[in-house]
Amino acid sequence: MRHHETNLLPLTLTSLTTASTLKQPAVFVECDTSESQMAQAAVTSAGEMAAKAAASIRANNVTSLFQTFFKTTDSTSTNHVAEILEEIAQEASQQGGGLATYSCQPDSITCQSGSFTQTGYASKDGYRGQMSTCPAYFQLPQASDDCSVLDQRMSSLHELCHTKGVLGYEVYGYSNMLGLDSQTPLKNAESYAFFSKCRCFSFMCHSSYEYMSFVC
């Protein structure tokens, strides 16, 4: 993924041991009016994408697409991904009453820049989660119908994945994500984010050259 000729690093994960280190859950904090509007719109859209992707998995009508992004179609894996996406959809629909806090500032983390430009990060204590954003997040397009392009709603979905327990080796970018082995995608938030976005828009699936067309 690229932005102003730098690779975008959409999320860094930190683990917390106590809930007391987190802000109050499910509110937007440290945002000016414009930032709050963009962040809330992105989270809402992320939830809608997650809900429709989960529903498609449950209906068994995205088998080829699931195979492309998660390298398997076994029932345990499809059920796991659907459950995570349903939790994200539920969280996004309860802004102000869920389990996550959304900050429009980087807070205590130094945002990386250079060959990778960090757009946000998430932390969790096993129950509640906190997501914070770097300045580069607000320079992303709010929405892009190109499956391979990182936008604000996809970055937010990536972060929400971490607050729902998608933890593990991180691989960023569309091409890198498609090249993962069969053991990694279920632990890689980028896979969930790209799968959900590509479920919603017409695109050419690069690995199988199978044309998929959906509408969100």
PDB file of C-alpha atoms in Angstrom:
ATOM      1  CA  MET A   1       0.000   0.000   0.000  1.00  0.00           C
ATOM      2  CA  ARG A   2       1.314   3.427  -0.845  1.00  0.00           C
ATOM      3  CA  HIS A   3       0.555   6.987   0.105  1.00  0.00           C
ATOM      4  CA  HIS A   4       2.650   9.953  -0.961  1.00  0.00           C
ATOM      5  CA  GLU A   5       5.262   7.469  -2.220  1.00  0.00           C
ATOM      6  CA  THR A   6       5.608   5.711   1.129  1.00  0.00           C
ATOM      7  CA  ASN A   7       4.321   2.309   2.209  1.00  0.00           C
ATOM      8  CA  LEU A   8       1.485   2.589   4.692  1.00  0.00           C
ATOM      9  CA  LEU A   9       1.643   0.622   7.901  1.00  0.00           C
ATOM     10  CA  PRO A  10      -2.008   0.603   8.938  1.00  0.00           C
ATOM     11  CA  LEU A  11      -1.661  -0.700  12.454  1.00  0.00           C
ATOM     12  CA  THR A  12       0.718  -1.556  15.248  1.00  0.00           C
ATOM     13  CA  LEU A  13      -0.603  -3.669  18.100  1.00  0.00           C
ATOM     14  CA  THR A  14       0.311  -3.287  21.746  1.00  0.00           C
ATOM     15  CA  SER A  15      -0.931  -5.539  24.538  1.00  0.00           C
ATOM     16  CA  LEU A  16      -2.074  -4.153  27.872  1.00  0.00           C
ATOM     17  CA  THR A  17      -2.398  -6.072  31.104  1.00  0.00           C
ATOM     18  CA  THR A  18      -5.009  -4.044  32.959  1.00  0.00           C
ATOM     19  CA  ALA A  19      -8.210  -2.355  31.893  1.00  0.00           C
ATOM     20  CA  SER A  20      -7.363   0.655  34.040  1.00  0.00           C
ATOM     21  CA  THR A  21      -4.855   1.851  31.437  1.00  0.00           C
ATOM     22  CA  LEU A  22      -7.605   2.245  28.844  1.00  0.00           C
ATOM     23  CA  LYS A  23      -9.912   5.209  28.395  1.00  0.00           C
ATOM     24  CA  GLN A  24     -13.666   4.835  28.837  1.00  0.00           C
ATOM     25  CA  PRO A  25     -14.980   2.500  26.121  1.00  0.00           C
ATOM     26  CA  ALA A  26     -16.765   3.155  22.843  1.00  0.00           C
ATOM     27  CA  VAL A  27     -16.426   6.910  22.565  1.00  0.00           C
ATOM     28  CA  PHE A  28     -14.565   9.206  20.174  1.00  0.00           C
ATOM     29  CA  VAL A  29     -12.028  11.303  22.044  1.00  0.00           C
ATOM     30  CA  GLU A  30      -9.398  13.934  21.240  1.00  0.00           C
ATOM     31  CA  CYS A  31     -11.054  14.727  17.902  1.00  0.00           C
ATOM     32  CA  ASP A  32     -11.883  18.039  16.307  1.00  0.00           C
ATOM     33  CA  THR A  33     -15.167  18.250  14.397  1.00  0.00           C
ATOM     34  CA  SER A  34     -13.729  17.194  11.044  1.00  0.00           C
ATOM     35  CA  GLU A  35     -11.711  14.322  12.514  1.00  0.00           C
ATOM     36  CA  SER A  36     -14.690  13.060  14.496  1.00  0.00           C
ATOM     37  CA  GLN A  37     -16.914  13.062  11.424  1.00  0.00           C
ATOM     38  CA  MET A  38     -14.346  11.176   9.350  1.00  0.00           C
ATOM     39  CA  ALA A  39     -13.553   8.635  12.076  1.00  0.00           C
ATOM     40  CA  GLN A  40     -17.201   7.916  12.859  1.00  0.00           C
ATOM     41  CA  ALA A  41     -18.051   7.562   9.161  1.00  0.00           C
ATOM     42  CA  ALA A  42     -15.123   5.182   8.657  1.00  0.00           C
ATOM     43  CA  VAL A  43     -16.081   3.007  11.633  1.00  0.00           C
ATOM     44  CA  THR A  44     -19.711   2.887  10.486  1.00  0.00           C
ATOM     45  CA  SER A  45     -18.663   1.859   6.967  1.00  0.00           C
ATOM     46  CA  ALA A  46     -16.219  -0.698   8.371  1.00  0.00           C
ATOM     47  CA  GLY A  47     -19.046  -2.260  10.350  1.00  0.00           C
ATOM     48  CA  GLU A  48     -21.290  -2.393   7.299  1.00  0.00           C
ATOM     49  CA  MET A  49     -18.574  -4.084   5.239  1.00  0.00           C
ATOM     50  CA  ALA A  50     -17.914  -6.572   8.041  1.00  0.00           C
ATOM     51  CA  ALA A  51     -21.619  -7.390   8.427  1.00  0.00           C
ATOM     52  CA  LYS A  52     -22.105  -8.059   4.724  1.00  0.00           C
ATOM     53  CA  ALA A  53     -18.922 -10.097   4.482  1.00  0.00           C
ATOM     54  CA  ALA A  54     -20.018 -12.226   7.448  1.00  0.00           C
ATOM     55  CA  ALA A  55     -23.484 -12.719   5.958  1.00  0.00           C
ATOM     56  CA  SER A  56     -21.930 -13.862   2.679  1.00  0.00           C
ATOM     57  CA  ILE A  57     -19.796 -16.407   4.521  1.00  0.00           C
ATOM     58  CA  ARG A  58     -22.856 -17.725   6.362  1.00  0.00           C
ATOM     59  CA  ALA A  59     -24.707 -18.009   3.036  1.00  0.00           C
ATOM     60  CA  ASN A  60     -21.795 -19.940   1.479  1.00  0.00           C
ATOM     61  CA  ASN A  61     -21.674 -17.666  -1.557  1.00  0.00           C
ATOM     62  CA  VAL A  62     -18.087 -16.386  -1.299  1.00  0.00           C
ATOM     63  CA  THR A  63     -16.188 -19.690  -1.216  1.00  0.00           C
ATOM     64  CA  SER A  64     -13.682 -18.760  -3.944  1.00  0.00           C
ATOM     65  CA  LEU A  65     -13.107 -15.325  -2.450  1.00  0.00           C
ATOM     66  CA  PHE A  66     -12.589 -16.818   1.011  1.00  0.00           C
ATOM     67  CA  GLN A  67     -10.066 -19.285  -0.401  1.00  0.00           C
ATOM     68  CA  THR A  68      -8.170 -16.428  -2.039  1.00  0.00           C
ATOM     69  CA  PHE A  69      -7.739 -14.467   1.182  1.00  0.00           C
ATOM     70  CA  PHE A  70      -7.646 -17.180   3.857  1.00  0.00           C
ATOM     71  CA  LYS A  71      -6.155 -20.135   1.908  1.00  0.00           C
ATOM     72  CA  THR A  72      -8.831 -22.533   3.166  1.00  0.00           C
ATOM     73  CA  THR A  73     -12.573 -23.106   3.123  1.00  0.00           C
ATOM     74  CA  ASP A  74     -12.917 -25.517   6.039  1.00  0.00           C
ATOM     75  CA  SER A  75     -15.913 -24.930   8.281  1.00  0.00           C
ATOM     76  CA  THR A  76     -13.881 -24.119  11.399  1.00  0.00           C
ATOM     77  CA  SER A  77     -12.059 -21.303   9.611  1.00  0.00           C
ATOM     78  CA  THR A  78     -15.107 -19.877   7.854  1.00  0.00           C
ATOM     79  CA  ASN A  79     -17.057 -19.869  11.112  1.00  0.00           C
ATOM     80  CA  HIS A  80     -14.167 -18.189  12.952  1.00  0.00           C
ATOM     81  CA  VAL A  81     -13.866 -15.391  10.388  1.00  0.00           C
ATOM     82  CA  ALA A  82     -17.635 -14.874  10.298  1.00  0.00           C
ATOM     83  CA  GLU A  83     -17.762 -14.598  14.098  1.00  0.00           C
ATOM     84  CA  ILE A  84     -14.959 -12.009  14.183  1.00  0.00           C
ATOM     85  CA  LEU A  85     -16.643  -9.934  11.475  1.00  0.00           C
ATOM     86  CA  GLU A  86     -19.992 -10.157  13.267  1.00  0.00           C
ATOM     87  CA  GLU A  87     -18.360  -8.890  16.467  1.00  0.00           C
ATOM     88  CA  ILE A  88     -16.861  -5.984  14.525  1.00  0.00           C
ATOM     89  CA  ALA A  89     -20.231  -5.167  12.971  1.00  0.00           C
ATOM     90  CA  GLN A  90     -21.830  -5.216  16.416  1.00  0.00           C
ATOM     91  CA  GLU A  91     -19.120  -2.966  17.856  1.00  0.00           C
ATOM     92  CA  ALA A  92     -19.378  -0.477  15.002  1.00  0.00           C
ATOM     93  CA  SER A  93     -23.151  -0.243  15.401  1.00  0.00           C
ATOM     94  CA  GLN A  94     -22.805   0.677  19.090  1.00  0.00           C
ATOM     95  CA  GLN A  95     -20.644   3.774  18.883  1.00  0.00           C
ATOM     96  CA  GLY A  96     -20.868   5.230  22.363  1.00  0.00           C
ATOM     97  CA  GLY A  97     -21.912   1.926  23.936  1.00  0.00           C
ATOM     98  CA  GLY A  98     -19.537  -0.832  22.870  1.00  0.00           C
ATOM     99  CA  LEU A  99     -16.168  -2.056  24.112  1.00  0.00           C
ATOM    100  CA  ALA A 100     -13.736   0.094  22.127  1.00  0.00           C
ATOM    101  CA  THR A 101     -12.446   3.651  22.444  1.00  0.00           C
ATOM    102  CA  TYR A 102     -11.528   5.626  19.328  1.00  0.00           C
ATOM    103  CA  SER A 103      -8.966   8.419  19.626  1.00  0.00           C
ATOM    104  CA  CYS A 104      -8.113  10.829  16.818  1.00  0.00           C
ATOM    105  CA  GLN A 105      -4.624  11.333  18.281  1.00  0.00           C
ATOM    106  CA  PRO A 106      -1.589   9.012  18.524  1.00  0.00           C
ATOM    107  CA  ASP A 107      -1.515   9.437  22.314  1.00  0.00           C
ATOM    108  CA  SER A 108       1.631   7.851  23.797  1.00  0.00           C
ATOM    109  CA  ILE A 109       2.832   6.077  20.640  1.00  0.00           C
ATOM    110  CA  THR A 110       5.347   7.674  18.278  1.00  0.00           C
ATOM    111  CA  CYS A 111       3.976   7.310  14.759  1.00  0.00           C
ATOM    112  CA  GLN A 112       6.453   5.746  12.348  1.00  0.00           C
ATOM    113  CA  SER A 113       7.309   7.410   9.073  1.00  0.00           C
ATOM    114  CA  GLY A 114       9.795   6.862   6.292  1.00  0.00           C
ATOM    115  CA  SER A 115       9.659   3.650   4.274  1.00  0.00           C
ATOM    116  CA  PHE A 116       6.500   2.815   6.246  1.00  0.00           C
ATOM    117  CA  THR A 117       4.072   5.474   7.388  1.00  0.00           C
ATOM    118  CA  GLN A 118       1.914   4.365  10.283  1.00  0.00           C
ATOM    119  CA  THR A 119      -1.754   5.338  10.154  1.00  0.00           C
ATOM    120  CA  GLY A 120      -2.934   3.922  13.484  1.00  0.00           C
ATOM    121  CA  TYR A 121      -2.600   1.309  16.198  1.00  0.00           C
ATOM    122  CA  ALA A 122      -4.746  -0.661  18.624  1.00  0.00           C
ATOM    123  CA  SER A 123      -4.352  -1.983  22.147  1.00  0.00           C
ATOM    124  CA  LYS A 124      -6.466  -4.374  24.172  1.00  0.00           C
ATOM    125  CA  ASP A 125      -6.532  -6.022  27.577  1.00  0.00           C
ATOM    126  CA  GLY A 126      -8.548  -9.082  26.574  1.00  0.00           C
ATOM    127  CA  TYR A 127     -11.909  -7.370  27.067  1.00  0.00           C
ATOM    128  CA  ARG A 128     -11.806  -3.687  26.164  1.00  0.00           C
ATOM    129  CA  GLY A 129      -9.894  -2.146  23.287  1.00  0.00           C
ATOM    130  CA  GLN A 130      -8.500   1.234  22.343  1.00  0.00           C
ATOM    131  CA  MET A 131      -7.719   2.487  18.850  1.00  0.00           C
ATOM    132  CA  SER A 132      -5.663   5.583  18.153  1.00  0.00           C
ATOM    133  CA  THR A 133      -4.793   7.291  14.905  1.00  0.00           C
ATOM    134  CA  CYS A 134      -1.711   8.904  13.422  1.00  0.00           C
ATOM    135  CA  PRO A 135      -1.893  12.045  11.253  1.00  0.00           C
ATOM    136  CA  ALA A 136      -1.441   9.927   8.106  1.00  0.00           C
ATOM    137  CA  TYR A 137      -4.825   8.268   8.744  1.00  0.00           C
ATOM    138  CA  PHE A 138      -6.631  11.509   7.914  1.00  0.00           C
ATOM    139  CA  GLN A 139      -4.653  11.827   4.674  1.00  0.00           C
ATOM    140  CA  LEU A 140      -6.034   8.513   3.394  1.00  0.00           C
ATOM    141  CA  PRO A 141      -9.021   8.631   1.035  1.00  0.00           C
ATOM    142  CA  GLN A 142     -12.207   8.334   3.048  1.00  0.00           C
ATOM    143  CA  ALA A 143     -13.446   5.690   0.610  1.00  0.00           C
ATOM    144  CA  SER A 144     -12.097   3.967  -2.482  1.00  0.00           C
ATOM    145  CA  ASP A 145     -13.936   1.353  -4.533  1.00  0.00           C
ATOM    146  CA  ASP A 146     -10.609  -0.163  -5.602  1.00  0.00           C
ATOM    147  CA  CYS A 147     -10.219  -3.363  -3.603  1.00  0.00           C
ATOM    148  CA  SER A 148      -6.435  -3.006  -3.366  1.00  0.00           C
ATOM    149  CA  VAL A 149      -6.413   0.611  -2.114  1.00  0.00           C
ATOM    150  CA  LEU A 150      -6.211   1.380   1.602  1.00  0.00           C
ATOM    151  CA  ASP A 151      -8.832   3.892   2.735  1.00  0.00           C
ATOM    152  CA  GLN A 152     -10.022   5.124   6.130  1.00  0.00           C
ATOM    153  CA  ARG A 153     -12.829   2.593   6.525  1.00  0.00           C
ATOM    154  CA  MET A 154     -10.504  -0.314   5.739  1.00  0.00           C
ATOM    155  CA  SER A 155      -7.856   0.982   8.141  1.00  0.00           C
ATOM    156  CA  SER A 156     -10.543   1.224  10.842  1.00  0.00           C
ATOM    157  CA  LEU A 157     -11.720  -2.323  10.113  1.00  0.00           C
ATOM    158  CA  HIS A 158      -8.116  -3.524  10.420  1.00  0.00           C
ATOM    159  CA  GLU A 159      -7.848  -1.886  13.832  1.00  0.00           C
ATOM    160  CA  LEU A 160     -11.188  -3.276  14.985  1.00  0.00           C
ATOM    161  CA  CYS A 161      -9.948  -6.769  14.108  1.00  0.00           C
ATOM    162  CA  HIS A 162      -7.182  -6.415  16.684  1.00  0.00           C
ATOM    163  CA  THR A 163      -9.638  -5.369  19.387  1.00  0.00           C
ATOM    164  CA  LYS A 164     -11.540  -8.608  18.670  1.00  0.00           C
ATOM    165  CA  GLY A 165      -8.513 -10.845  19.124  1.00  0.00           C
ATOM    166  CA  VAL A 166      -6.986 -11.084  15.637  1.00  0.00           C
ATOM    167  CA  LEU A 167      -3.361 -11.130  16.743  1.00  0.00           C
ATOM    168  CA  GLY A 168      -0.244 -12.577  15.204  1.00  0.00           C
ATOM    169  CA  TYR A 169       2.372 -12.033  12.555  1.00  0.00           C
ATOM    170  CA  GLU A 170       1.504  -8.843  10.671  1.00  0.00           C
ATOM    171  CA  VAL A 171       1.633  -8.640   6.884  1.00  0.00           C
ATOM    172  CA  TYR A 172       0.670  -5.350   5.237  1.00  0.00           C
ATOM    173  CA  GLY A 173      -0.368  -4.541   1.687  1.00  0.00           C
ATOM    174  CA  TYR A 174      -2.569  -6.252  -0.875  1.00  0.00           C
ATOM    175  CA  SER A 175       0.125  -8.169  -2.766  1.00  0.00           C
ATOM    176  CA  ASN A 176       1.939  -9.270   0.390  1.00  0.00           C
ATOM    177  CA  MET A 177      -1.317 -10.405   1.954  1.00  0.00           C
ATOM    178  CA  LEU A 178      -2.255 -12.523  -1.081  1.00  0.00           C
ATOM    179  CA  GLY A 179       1.131 -14.248  -0.823  1.00  0.00           C
ATOM    180  CA  LEU A 180       0.634 -15.546   2.717  1.00  0.00           C
ATOM    181  CA  ASP A 181       0.909 -19.240   3.518  1.00  0.00           C
ATOM    182  CA  SER A 182      -2.087 -21.191   4.814  1.00  0.00           C
ATOM    183  CA  GLN A 183      -1.142 -20.769   8.494  1.00  0.00           C
ATOM    184  CA  THR A 184      -1.062 -16.961   8.691  1.00  0.00           C
ATOM    185  CA  PRO A 185      -4.251 -15.305   7.318  1.00  0.00           C
ATOM    186  CA  LEU A 186      -6.559 -16.158  10.235  1.00  0.00           C
ATOM    187  CA  LYS A 187      -4.178 -14.243  12.529  1.00  0.00           C
ATOM    188  CA  ASN A 188      -3.583 -11.358  10.122  1.00  0.00           C
ATOM    189  CA  ALA A 189      -5.937  -8.378  10.436  1.00  0.00           C
ATOM    190  CA  GLU A 190      -5.085  -7.202   6.926  1.00  0.00           C
ATOM    191  CA  SER A 191      -6.639 -10.383   5.495  1.00  0.00           C
ATOM    192  CA  TYR A 192      -9.976  -9.675   7.194  1.00  0.00           C
ATOM    193  CA  ALA A 193      -9.938  -6.049   6.063  1.00  0.00           C
ATOM    194  CA  PHE A 194      -9.155  -6.796   2.415  1.00  0.00           C
ATOM    195  CA  PHE A 195     -11.605  -9.710   2.308  1.00  0.00           C
ATOM    196  CA  SER A 196     -14.413  -7.512   3.639  1.00  0.00           C
ATOM    197  CA  LYS A 197     -13.675  -4.669   1.251  1.00  0.00           C
ATOM    198  CA  CYS A 198     -13.276  -6.921  -1.778  1.00  0.00           C
ATOM    199  CA  ARG A 199     -16.554  -8.624  -0.913  1.00  0.00           C
ATOM    200  CA  CYS A 200     -18.229  -5.250  -1.368  1.00  0.00           C
ATOM    201  CA  PHE A 201     -16.844  -4.076  -4.692  1.00  0.00           C
ATOM    202  CA  SER A 202     -16.304  -5.405  -8.187  1.00  0.00           C
ATOM    203  CA  PHE A 203     -12.701  -6.449  -8.667  1.00  0.00           C
ATOM    204  CA  MET A 204     -10.414  -8.880 -10.389  1.00  0.00           C
ATOM    205  CA  CYS A 205      -9.156 -11.496  -7.965  1.00  0.00           C
ATOM    206  CA  HIS A 206      -5.463 -11.411  -8.811  1.00  0.00           C
ATOM    207  CA  SER A 207      -4.548 -14.902  -7.654  1.00  0.00           C
ATOM    208  CA  SER A 208      -7.216 -16.848  -9.538  1.00  0.00           C
ATOM    209  CA  TYR A 209      -8.320 -14.279 -12.147  1.00  0.00           C
ATOM    210  CA  GLU A 210     -11.889 -14.966 -11.161  1.00  0.00           C
ATOM    211  CA  TYR A 211     -14.164 -11.962 -11.521  1.00  0.00           C
ATOM    212  CA  MET A 212     -16.245 -11.267  -8.440  1.00  0.00           C
ATOM    213  CA  SER A 213     -18.997  -8.660  -8.275  1.00  0.00           C
ATOM    214  CA  PHE A 214     -20.867  -7.597  -5.143  1.00  0.00           C
ATOM    215  CA  VAL A 215     -22.519  -4.423  -3.953  1.00  0.00           C
ATOM    216  CA  CYS A 216     -22.370  -3.003  -0.424  1.00  0.00           C
TER     217      CYS A 216
END
